Amino acid sequence: MTRGLRFPLFWRIFISIWLAMALTMIVGNLVTYTLKDRERQAIERQAGLQELAVEALAVRETRGRGDAWRFLKEQGSKLDLHLFLIEADNDDGSLPESIRERMESVGWYQQRPAVIEVAEGYRLVAWPRLNGEAWLSPRVFQWLELALAFVIITLACVWVARLVSRPLKHMESTARAIAGGDNSLRVSDGIASRRDEVGALATAFNAMTEQLCNLLDRQTHLLRDISHDLRTPLTRQRIAIELASEGGVDGDLMASILRQNERLEAMTSQILTLYRVSEQGGDIEREGVQPVKVINDVLKDAADYAEHRGVDCLLTISPDCRRASVLGDQGLLQRAFDNILQNALDHTPPGKKVHVALRSEPQQLVLEIRDEGPGVPDEVLPHLFEPFYRADKSRGGKGWGLGLAIARDIVAIHDGQIEAFNADQGGLVVLLRLPIFTGAN
């Protein structure tokens, strides 16, 4: 599909500003000219000005030019006007040089004065006095032009800013929503169809997002299919190993093979759990679950492994949390707690402890699981909850990097939060926050 002729954003902004400035000049001059012309017409229509001109001409003829000038000055002060009686020497209507210089000296060089024809080839020229109460000051026209310039250029700037910022803001919100897990969103067609750099960026963004989502979908389906396909042969293999061990085959060898088979089955189960949680999203069956009971069950199940590792588990429960409950799936929450505890046990040296604490905060329960292991480098912390990520250099390289990823997804679909950080006294702390369903007491 062709996009048509592109109109670069640079030229859009340049032409918009140029047109705004040109429009400012045209509109400002037009408004000023109109107001001045109306004022000139108002002067010409002023009652008695024609009779005043005739009277001034009579004074000039009888008493001389000086008396006529003083007469017009006196009358002009009463009317807030400059009044001059001139001879009509020029047929083109142009004013004498002395009159133009006088107008420029008082700031009216752009003004068209009122000109009243008087008998016998004379004209009365009139224009407002500076700061006269009856007429507009020249500064009024200057401020009017500045105000019009400010309004028009401001509107142009607003339009240019919206032209650029609105689509970018839309793309930012879309990117944040996609990063939050809503892979169905795309930049709107209205922005992507624009024939400029913003439209090209939106089109490239949509294409990139589509490609990444396809890759993620293929990865998820591949893991699901492989896990499903592995379960059946692994089950059959385990049965065959058990039958072979009963037939007198070397016990140590068969025990080693059986352990590897169990590890493969555990990994397959973890992958399937990760896929199921990711597919379900927030669509799970929910009921009131008491975290205290779930934690006790997890600790009971892990007791043998902790004893084998030579690690003690210390549980601390705040009194106001004993009857508190959260809304969710008990099986999934137990899996999340177990994965975090298992991770702590795997990376705690023999003779050390794993500390499990449950406390309440406003509107939420907080589960803290802290080991006494070596901790992790700060640059590794943001990646701990990514699937298949293993911080081998600092934490031994055990497992497949799925336990914490599954715990993160389970906590997320329970509207909770999970984070990890290094404790001041050493070791890694994993902190879970879940919203309270029934209040702590």
Short mmCIF file of C-alpha atoms in Angstrom, two decimals:
data_model
loop_
_atom_site.label_atom_id
_atom_site.label_comp_id
_atom_site.label_asym_id
_atom_site.label_seq_id
_atom_site.Cartn_x
_atom_site.Cartn_y
_atom_site.Cartn_z
CA MET A 1 0.00 0.00 0.00
CA THR A 2 1.49 3.33 -1.03
CA ARG A 3 1.64 6.15 1.48
CA GLY A 4 1.55 8.91 -1.10
CA LEU A 5 3.79 11.93 -1.26
CA ARG A 6 5.52 12.62 2.04
CA PHE A 7 5.33 16.08 3.57
CA PRO A 8 8.30 16.30 5.98
CA LEU A 9 7.65 17.53 9.48
CA PHE A 10 10.38 20.18 9.11
CA TRP A 11 8.48 21.89 6.33
CA ARG A 12 5.19 21.60 8.19
CA ILE A 13 6.61 23.43 11.18
CA PHE A 14 8.54 25.96 9.06
CA ILE A 15 5.56 26.84 6.86
CA SER A 16 3.22 27.02 9.85
CA ILE A 17 5.42 29.52 11.67
CA TRP A 18 6.07 31.51 8.49
CA LEU A 19 2.35 31.72 7.71
CA ALA A 20 1.62 32.73 11.31
CA MET A 21 4.08 35.61 11.09
CA ALA A 22 2.80 36.68 7.69
CA LEU A 23 -0.79 36.50 8.92
CA THR A 24 0.18 38.55 11.96
CA MET A 25 1.57 41.33 9.81
CA ILE A 26 -1.37 41.32 7.39
CA VAL A 27 -4.08 41.19 10.06
CA GLY A 28 -2.31 43.72 12.28
CA ASN A 29 -1.88 46.22 9.48
CA LEU A 30 -5.41 45.64 8.22
CA VAL A 31 -6.97 46.18 11.65
CA THR A 32 -4.83 49.24 12.33
CA TYR A 33 -5.59 50.72 8.93
CA THR A 34 -9.32 50.12 9.41
CA LEU A 35 -9.36 51.76 12.85
CA LYS A 36 -7.35 54.76 11.67
CA ASP A 37 -9.52 55.17 8.61
CA ARG A 38 -12.65 55.08 10.76
CA GLU A 39 -11.13 57.68 13.07
CA ARG A 40 -10.29 59.88 10.10
CA GLN A 41 -13.86 59.58 8.84
CA ALA A 42 -15.15 60.39 12.31
CA ILE A 43 -13.07 63.57 12.30
CA GLU A 44 -14.37 64.56 8.89
CA ARG A 45 -17.95 63.98 10.01
CA GLN A 46 -17.51 65.96 13.18
CA ALA A 47 -20.18 68.66 13.36
CA GLY A 48 -18.96 72.19 12.85
CA LEU A 49 -15.56 71.31 11.39
CA GLN A 50 -16.55 72.58 7.95
CA GLU A 51 -17.82 75.86 9.43
CA LEU A 52 -14.62 76.10 11.49
CA ALA A 53 -12.56 75.78 8.32
CA VAL A 54 -14.55 78.57 6.63
CA GLU A 55 -14.15 80.78 9.67
CA ALA A 56 -10.39 80.15 9.79
CA LEU A 57 -10.14 81.09 6.11
CA ALA A 58 -11.99 84.36 6.80
CA VAL A 59 -9.60 85.16 9.66
CA ARG A 60 -6.64 84.52 7.41
CA GLU A 61 -7.94 86.80 4.69
CA THR A 62 -8.85 89.63 7.07
CA ARG A 63 -6.23 89.43 9.80
CA GLY A 64 -3.39 87.37 8.31
CA ARG A 65 -1.88 83.93 8.59
CA GLY A 66 -0.65 84.36 12.16
CA ASP A 67 -4.10 85.09 13.55
CA ALA A 68 -5.53 82.20 11.53
CA TRP A 69 -2.88 79.82 12.94
CA ARG A 70 -3.61 80.96 16.53
CA PHE A 71 -7.33 80.60 15.91
CA LEU A 72 -6.95 77.02 14.69
CA LYS A 73 -4.63 76.16 17.57
CA GLU A 74 -7.14 77.45 20.09
CA GLN A 75 -10.01 75.59 18.47
CA GLY A 76 -7.90 72.45 18.08
CA SER A 77 -7.08 72.34 21.77
CA LYS A 78 -10.80 72.32 22.51
CA LEU A 79 -11.38 69.44 20.07
CA ASP A 80 -8.14 67.51 20.83
CA LEU A 81 -7.13 67.95 17.19
CA HIS A 82 -4.22 69.36 15.26
CA LEU A 83 -5.71 71.77 12.74
CA PHE A 84 -3.87 73.33 9.76
CA LEU A 85 -5.20 75.39 6.88
CA ILE A 86 -3.19 74.78 3.73
CA GLU A 87 -3.44 75.79 0.10
CA ALA A 88 -4.52 73.03 -2.29
CA ASP A 89 -1.47 73.26 -4.57
CA ASN A 90 -1.19 69.57 -5.43
CA ASP A 91 -3.89 67.89 -7.44
CA ASP A 92 -2.84 64.43 -6.22
CA GLY A 93 -3.93 65.28 -2.68
CA SER A 94 -0.46 64.89 -1.14
CA LEU A 95 0.36 66.89 1.94
CA PRO A 96 3.08 69.53 2.13
CA GLU A 97 6.43 68.45 3.51
CA SER A 98 6.03 70.64 6.60
CA ILE A 99 2.75 68.91 7.52
CA ARG A 100 4.24 65.42 7.10
CA GLU A 101 7.21 66.32 9.28
CA ARG A 102 4.86 67.69 11.93
CA MET A 103 2.82 64.46 11.92
CA GLU A 104 5.97 62.34 12.22
CA SER A 105 7.18 64.38 15.16
CA VAL A 106 4.09 63.51 17.19
CA GLY A 107 3.97 59.86 16.21
CA TRP A 108 1.29 59.96 13.51
CA TYR A 109 3.49 59.19 10.51
CA GLN A 110 1.26 56.23 9.62
CA GLN A 111 -1.96 58.16 10.05
CA ARG A 112 -4.12 59.31 7.17
CA PRO A 113 -5.29 62.76 8.37
CA ALA A 114 -8.76 64.08 7.77
CA VAL A 115 -8.75 66.55 4.85
CA ILE A 116 -11.72 68.91 4.44
CA GLU A 117 -12.05 70.87 1.23
CA VAL A 118 -12.65 74.60 1.77
CA ALA A 119 -13.71 77.09 -0.83
CA GLU A 120 -11.20 78.99 -2.99
CA GLY A 121 -8.57 76.24 -3.13
CA TYR A 122 -7.90 75.72 0.59
CA ARG A 123 -7.97 72.58 2.70
CA LEU A 124 -8.28 72.00 6.41
CA VAL A 125 -6.00 69.17 7.62
CA ALA A 126 -6.90 67.58 10.97
CA TRP A 127 -5.55 64.67 13.00
CA PRO A 128 -5.81 63.76 16.70
CA ARG A 129 -3.53 65.23 19.30
CA LEU A 130 -1.20 62.89 21.17
CA ASN A 131 -2.92 61.48 24.31
CA GLY A 132 -6.09 63.36 23.49
CA GLU A 133 -9.11 62.06 25.37
CA ALA A 134 -11.44 62.15 22.38
CA TRP A 135 -9.24 60.11 20.02
CA LEU A 136 -7.10 56.99 20.08
CA SER A 137 -3.42 57.33 20.94
CA PRO A 138 -0.78 55.97 18.52
CA ARG A 139 0.28 53.58 21.28
CA VAL A 140 -3.16 51.99 21.10
CA PHE A 141 -2.49 50.89 17.56
CA GLN A 142 0.99 49.64 18.50
CA TRP A 143 -0.33 47.63 21.43
CA LEU A 144 -3.14 46.31 19.26
CA GLU A 145 -0.64 45.03 16.70
CA LEU A 146 1.44 43.42 19.46
CA ALA A 147 -1.64 41.78 20.95
CA LEU A 148 -2.71 40.38 17.60
CA ALA A 149 0.83 39.12 16.99
CA PHE A 150 0.87 37.44 20.40
CA VAL A 151 -2.50 35.74 19.87
CA ILE A 152 -1.81 34.50 16.34
CA ILE A 153 1.74 33.29 17.06
CA THR A 154 0.55 31.61 20.29
CA LEU A 155 -2.17 29.74 18.39
CA ALA A 156 0.38 28.72 15.76
CA CYS A 157 2.78 27.46 18.44
CA VAL A 158 -0.02 25.52 20.14
CA TRP A 159 -0.94 23.93 16.84
CA VAL A 160 2.68 22.99 16.10
CA ALA A 161 3.16 21.63 19.63
CA ARG A 162 0.03 19.49 19.35
CA LEU A 163 1.08 18.37 15.89
CA VAL A 164 4.26 16.89 17.34
CA SER A 165 3.47 16.08 20.97
CA ARG A 166 0.06 14.37 20.70
CA PRO A 167 1.17 11.48 18.46
CA LEU A 168 4.39 11.05 20.45
CA LYS A 169 2.42 10.95 23.69
CA HIS A 170 0.06 8.39 22.17
CA MET A 171 3.01 6.25 21.09
CA GLU A 172 4.53 6.54 24.57
CA SER A 173 1.31 5.40 26.28
CA THR A 174 0.96 2.57 23.76
CA ALA A 175 4.55 1.46 24.39
CA ARG A 176 3.98 1.51 28.17
CA ALA A 177 0.80 -0.53 27.81
CA ILE A 178 2.59 -3.08 25.63
CA ALA A 179 5.45 -3.25 28.12
CA GLY A 180 2.81 -3.88 30.79
CA GLY A 181 1.60 -6.97 28.92
CA ASP A 182 -1.14 -5.75 26.57
CA ASN A 183 0.34 -7.00 23.30
CA SER A 184 -2.83 -6.28 21.33
CA LEU A 185 -2.31 -2.50 21.29
CA ARG A 186 -0.87 -0.65 18.31
CA VAL A 187 -0.42 3.00 17.36
CA SER A 188 -3.68 4.26 15.84
CA ASP A 189 -4.15 4.32 12.05
CA GLY A 190 -4.76 8.06 12.18
CA ILE A 191 -1.17 8.62 13.31
CA ALA A 192 0.41 5.82 11.29
CA SER A 193 -1.15 7.16 8.07
CA ARG A 194 0.41 10.61 8.46
CA ARG A 195 2.70 11.50 5.56
CA ASP A 196 5.63 12.74 7.63
CA GLU A 197 8.34 11.49 9.97
CA VAL A 198 5.83 10.91 12.79
CA GLY A 199 3.75 8.67 10.54
CA ALA A 200 6.86 6.79 9.42
CA LEU A 201 7.90 6.33 13.08
CA ALA A 202 4.43 5.06 14.02
CA THR A 203 4.44 2.61 11.10
CA ALA A 204 7.89 1.32 12.04
CA PHE A 205 6.80 1.06 15.69
CA ASN A 206 3.77 -1.04 14.77
CA ALA A 207 5.85 -3.29 12.52
CA MET A 208 8.47 -3.77 15.25
CA THR A 209 5.80 -4.51 17.87
CA GLU A 210 4.09 -7.00 15.58
CA GLN A 211 7.37 -8.79 14.94
CA LEU A 212 8.30 -8.92 18.63
CA CYS A 213 4.85 -10.18 19.62
CA ASN A 214 5.04 -12.89 16.96
CA LEU A 215 8.44 -13.97 18.27
CA LEU A 216 7.15 -14.07 21.85
CA ASP A 217 4.08 -16.06 20.81
CA ARG A 218 6.23 -18.54 18.89
CA GLN A 219 8.58 -18.88 21.88
CA THR A 220 5.68 -19.48 24.27
CA HIS A 221 4.02 -22.03 22.00
CA LEU A 222 7.36 -23.74 21.38
CA LEU A 223 7.97 -24.14 25.12
CA ARG A 224 4.45 -25.40 25.62
CA ASP A 225 4.66 -27.92 22.78
CA ILE A 226 8.10 -29.18 23.81
CA SER A 227 6.99 -29.55 27.42
CA HIS A 228 3.87 -31.48 26.44
CA ASP A 229 5.83 -33.69 24.09
CA LEU A 230 8.45 -34.43 26.74
CA ARG A 231 6.08 -35.50 29.48
CA THR A 232 4.97 -38.76 27.89
CA PRO A 233 8.44 -40.18 27.02
CA LEU A 234 9.79 -39.03 30.40
CA THR A 235 7.01 -40.85 32.20
CA ARG A 236 7.64 -43.99 30.17
CA GLN A 237 11.39 -43.66 30.77
CA ARG A 238 10.88 -43.43 34.53
CA ILE A 239 8.71 -46.57 34.49
CA ALA A 240 11.35 -48.39 32.46
CA ILE A 241 14.07 -47.29 34.90
CA GLU A 242 12.08 -48.56 37.87
CA LEU A 243 11.47 -51.91 36.12
CA ALA A 244 15.14 -52.17 35.20
CA SER A 245 16.23 -51.45 38.77
CA GLU A 246 14.03 -54.31 39.98
CA GLY A 247 15.79 -56.64 37.52
CA GLY A 248 19.15 -56.48 39.27
CA VAL A 249 20.81 -53.68 37.29
CA ASP A 250 23.45 -51.67 39.15
CA GLY A 251 21.56 -49.69 41.81
CA ASP A 252 23.78 -46.62 41.86
CA LEU A 253 23.60 -46.26 38.11
CA MET A 254 19.84 -46.62 38.05
CA ALA A 255 19.48 -44.13 40.93
CA SER A 256 21.55 -41.59 38.99
CA ILE A 257 19.45 -42.11 35.86
CA LEU A 258 16.26 -41.79 37.93
CA ARG A 259 17.45 -38.49 39.47
CA GLN A 260 18.12 -37.02 36.02
CA ASN A 261 14.72 -38.20 34.87
CA GLU A 262 13.10 -36.49 37.86
CA ARG A 263 14.97 -33.27 37.11
CA LEU A 264 13.68 -33.31 33.54
CA GLU A 265 10.14 -33.93 34.77
CA ALA A 266 10.46 -31.06 37.27
CA MET A 267 11.72 -28.70 34.58
CA THR A 268 8.89 -29.72 32.26
CA SER A 269 6.37 -29.10 35.04
CA GLN A 270 7.88 -25.66 35.70
CA ILE A 271 7.67 -24.67 32.02
CA LEU A 272 4.05 -25.80 31.82
CA THR A 273 3.22 -23.85 34.97
CA LEU A 274 4.86 -20.72 33.55
CA TYR A 275 2.90 -21.10 30.32
CA ARG A 276 -0.40 -21.72 32.15
CA VAL A 277 0.02 -18.69 34.41
CA SER A 278 0.97 -16.47 31.47
CA GLU A 279 -2.03 -17.65 29.45
CA GLN A 280 -4.50 -17.28 32.32
CA GLY A 281 -3.51 -13.74 33.17
CA GLY A 282 -6.00 -12.51 35.77
CA ASP A 283 -8.63 -15.10 34.77
CA ILE A 284 -8.28 -17.49 37.73
CA GLU A 285 -10.70 -18.90 40.25
CA ARG A 286 -10.42 -16.89 43.44
CA GLU A 287 -11.29 -17.65 47.03
CA GLY A 288 -10.18 -16.50 50.45
CA VAL A 289 -6.73 -17.91 51.19
CA GLN A 290 -4.87 -17.58 54.49
CA PRO A 291 -1.16 -17.00 53.75
CA VAL A 292 -0.20 -18.29 57.23
CA LYS A 293 -1.59 -21.73 56.38
CA VAL A 294 0.05 -21.72 52.94
CA ILE A 295 3.44 -20.77 54.38
CA ASN A 296 3.24 -23.50 57.00
CA ASP A 297 2.42 -26.08 54.32
CA VAL A 298 5.35 -24.89 52.20
CA LEU A 299 7.74 -25.11 55.14
CA LYS A 300 6.53 -28.62 55.99
CA ASP A 301 7.09 -29.79 52.42
CA ALA A 302 10.58 -28.23 52.39
CA ALA A 303 11.60 -29.56 55.81
CA ASP A 304 13.40 -32.66 54.50
CA TYR A 305 15.26 -30.72 51.83
CA ALA A 306 16.27 -28.02 54.33
CA GLU A 307 17.55 -30.69 56.73
CA HIS A 308 19.47 -32.31 53.88
CA ARG A 309 21.04 -28.94 53.05
CA GLY A 310 21.85 -28.25 56.70
CA VAL A 311 19.84 -25.04 56.64
CA ASP A 312 17.39 -23.86 59.31
CA CYS A 313 14.17 -22.03 58.40
CA LEU A 314 12.97 -19.42 60.89
CA LEU A 315 9.35 -18.28 60.61
CA THR A 316 8.13 -15.01 62.14
CA ILE A 317 4.46 -14.05 61.89
CA SER A 318 3.05 -10.78 63.12
CA PRO A 319 0.11 -11.41 65.50
CA ASP A 320 -2.28 -9.28 63.43
CA CYS A 321 -1.66 -11.48 60.35
CA ARG A 322 -2.69 -14.84 61.77
CA ARG A 323 -6.29 -14.63 60.56
CA ALA A 324 -5.73 -12.38 57.56
CA SER A 325 -6.55 -13.69 54.09
CA VAL A 326 -5.99 -12.75 50.47
CA LEU A 327 -8.20 -13.40 47.46
CA GLY A 328 -6.70 -15.86 45.01
CA ASP A 329 -5.81 -19.44 44.11
CA GLN A 330 -4.27 -21.39 46.98
CA GLY A 331 -2.41 -23.83 44.74
CA LEU A 332 -0.76 -21.06 42.71
CA LEU A 333 0.19 -19.08 45.81
CA GLN A 334 1.70 -22.19 47.35
CA ARG A 335 3.74 -22.72 44.17
CA ALA A 336 4.98 -19.11 44.27
CA PHE A 337 5.97 -19.31 47.96
CA ASP A 338 7.62 -22.69 47.42
CA ASN A 339 9.65 -21.47 44.45
CA ILE A 340 10.99 -18.50 46.41
CA LEU A 341 11.79 -20.62 49.47
CA GLN A 342 13.44 -23.26 47.27
CA ASN A 343 15.59 -20.57 45.67
CA ALA A 344 16.63 -19.33 49.13
CA LEU A 345 17.48 -22.85 50.32
CA ASP A 346 19.51 -23.59 47.20
CA HIS A 347 21.74 -20.56 47.78
CA THR A 348 22.15 -20.67 51.54
CA PRO A 349 25.35 -22.37 52.73
CA PRO A 350 25.06 -25.21 55.27
CA GLY A 351 24.85 -23.99 58.84
CA LYS A 352 23.12 -20.76 57.81
CA LYS A 353 19.45 -19.78 58.03
CA VAL A 354 16.54 -18.74 55.83
CA HIS A 355 14.33 -16.13 57.45
CA VAL A 356 10.60 -16.10 56.58
CA ALA A 357 8.51 -13.23 57.96
CA LEU A 358 4.88 -12.24 57.45
CA ARG A 359 3.65 -8.82 58.50
CA SER A 360 0.87 -6.42 57.62
CA GLU A 361 0.95 -2.96 56.14
CA PRO A 362 -2.00 -0.72 55.22
CA GLN A 363 -4.30 -2.70 52.91
CA GLN A 364 -1.70 -5.42 52.20
CA LEU A 365 0.23 -8.37 53.57
CA VAL A 366 3.99 -8.50 53.17
CA LEU A 367 5.91 -11.78 52.96
CA GLU A 368 9.68 -11.45 53.29
CA ILE A 369 12.02 -14.37 52.56
CA ARG A 370 15.71 -13.65 53.25
CA ASP A 371 18.58 -16.07 52.84
CA GLU A 372 22.12 -15.83 54.23
CA GLY A 373 23.81 -16.57 50.96
CA PRO A 374 26.26 -14.43 48.97
CA GLY A 375 23.56 -12.18 47.47
CA VAL A 376 23.69 -11.03 43.85
CA PRO A 377 25.45 -8.17 42.06
CA ASP A 378 23.33 -5.03 41.70
CA GLU A 379 23.34 -5.27 37.90
CA VAL A 380 21.79 -8.75 38.14
CA LEU A 381 18.85 -7.76 40.36
CA PRO A 382 16.60 -6.39 37.55
CA HIS A 383 16.90 -9.71 35.68
CA LEU A 384 16.17 -12.15 38.50
CA PHE A 385 12.50 -12.54 37.55
CA GLU A 386 13.13 -13.12 33.85
CA PRO A 387 12.46 -16.67 32.59
CA PHE A 388 15.60 -18.81 32.16
CA TYR A 389 17.84 -16.13 33.64
CA ARG A 390 20.46 -17.58 35.98
CA ALA A 391 22.97 -15.56 37.97
CA ASP A 392 25.56 -18.34 37.78
CA LYS A 393 28.56 -16.27 38.86
CA SER A 394 27.16 -15.41 42.26
CA ARG A 395 24.52 -18.02 43.09
CA GLY A 396 25.78 -21.38 41.98
CA GLY A 397 23.86 -21.91 38.75
CA LYS A 398 21.27 -24.29 40.19
CA GLY A 399 17.81 -24.73 38.64
CA TRP A 400 16.65 -23.42 35.27
CA GLY A 401 15.80 -19.81 36.04
CA LEU A 402 12.05 -20.46 36.08
CA GLY A 403 11.13 -20.46 39.78
CA LEU A 404 11.26 -16.71 40.37
CA ALA A 405 9.71 -15.98 36.97
CA ILE A 406 6.74 -18.20 37.85
CA ALA A 407 6.47 -16.54 41.28
CA ARG A 408 6.44 -13.09 39.63
CA ASP A 409 3.60 -14.04 37.25
CA ILE A 410 1.57 -15.66 40.04
CA VAL A 411 1.93 -12.59 42.27
CA ALA A 412 1.00 -10.35 39.34
CA ILE A 413 -2.28 -12.15 38.61
CA HIS A 414 -3.10 -11.79 42.32
CA ASP A 415 -2.75 -7.99 41.97
CA GLY A 416 0.39 -8.05 44.09
CA GLN A 417 3.98 -6.91 43.77
CA ILE A 418 7.31 -8.70 44.08
CA GLU A 419 10.82 -7.33 44.33
CA ALA A 420 14.31 -8.51 45.24
CA PHE A 421 17.23 -6.69 46.82
CA ASN A 422 20.38 -7.42 48.76
CA ALA A 423 20.08 -7.26 52.55
CA ASP A 424 22.43 -4.99 54.49
CA GLN A 425 23.63 -7.95 56.54
CA GLY A 426 24.15 -10.08 53.44
CA GLY A 427 21.99 -12.43 51.42
CA LEU A 428 19.08 -11.87 49.07
CA VAL A 429 15.66 -10.60 50.17
CA VAL A 430 12.54 -11.39 48.12
CA LEU A 431 9.56 -9.28 49.15
CA LEU A 432 5.95 -10.09 48.22
CA ARG A 433 3.02 -7.71 48.71
CA LEU A 434 -0.53 -9.01 48.35
CA PRO A 435 -3.75 -7.03 48.89
CA ILE A 436 -5.70 -8.03 51.99
CA PHE A 437 -9.07 -9.68 51.40
CA THR A 438 -10.19 -9.84 55.04
CA GLY A 439 -8.63 -7.42 57.49
CA ALA A 440 -5.81 -8.35 59.80
CA ASN A 441 -6.67 -8.43 63.49
#
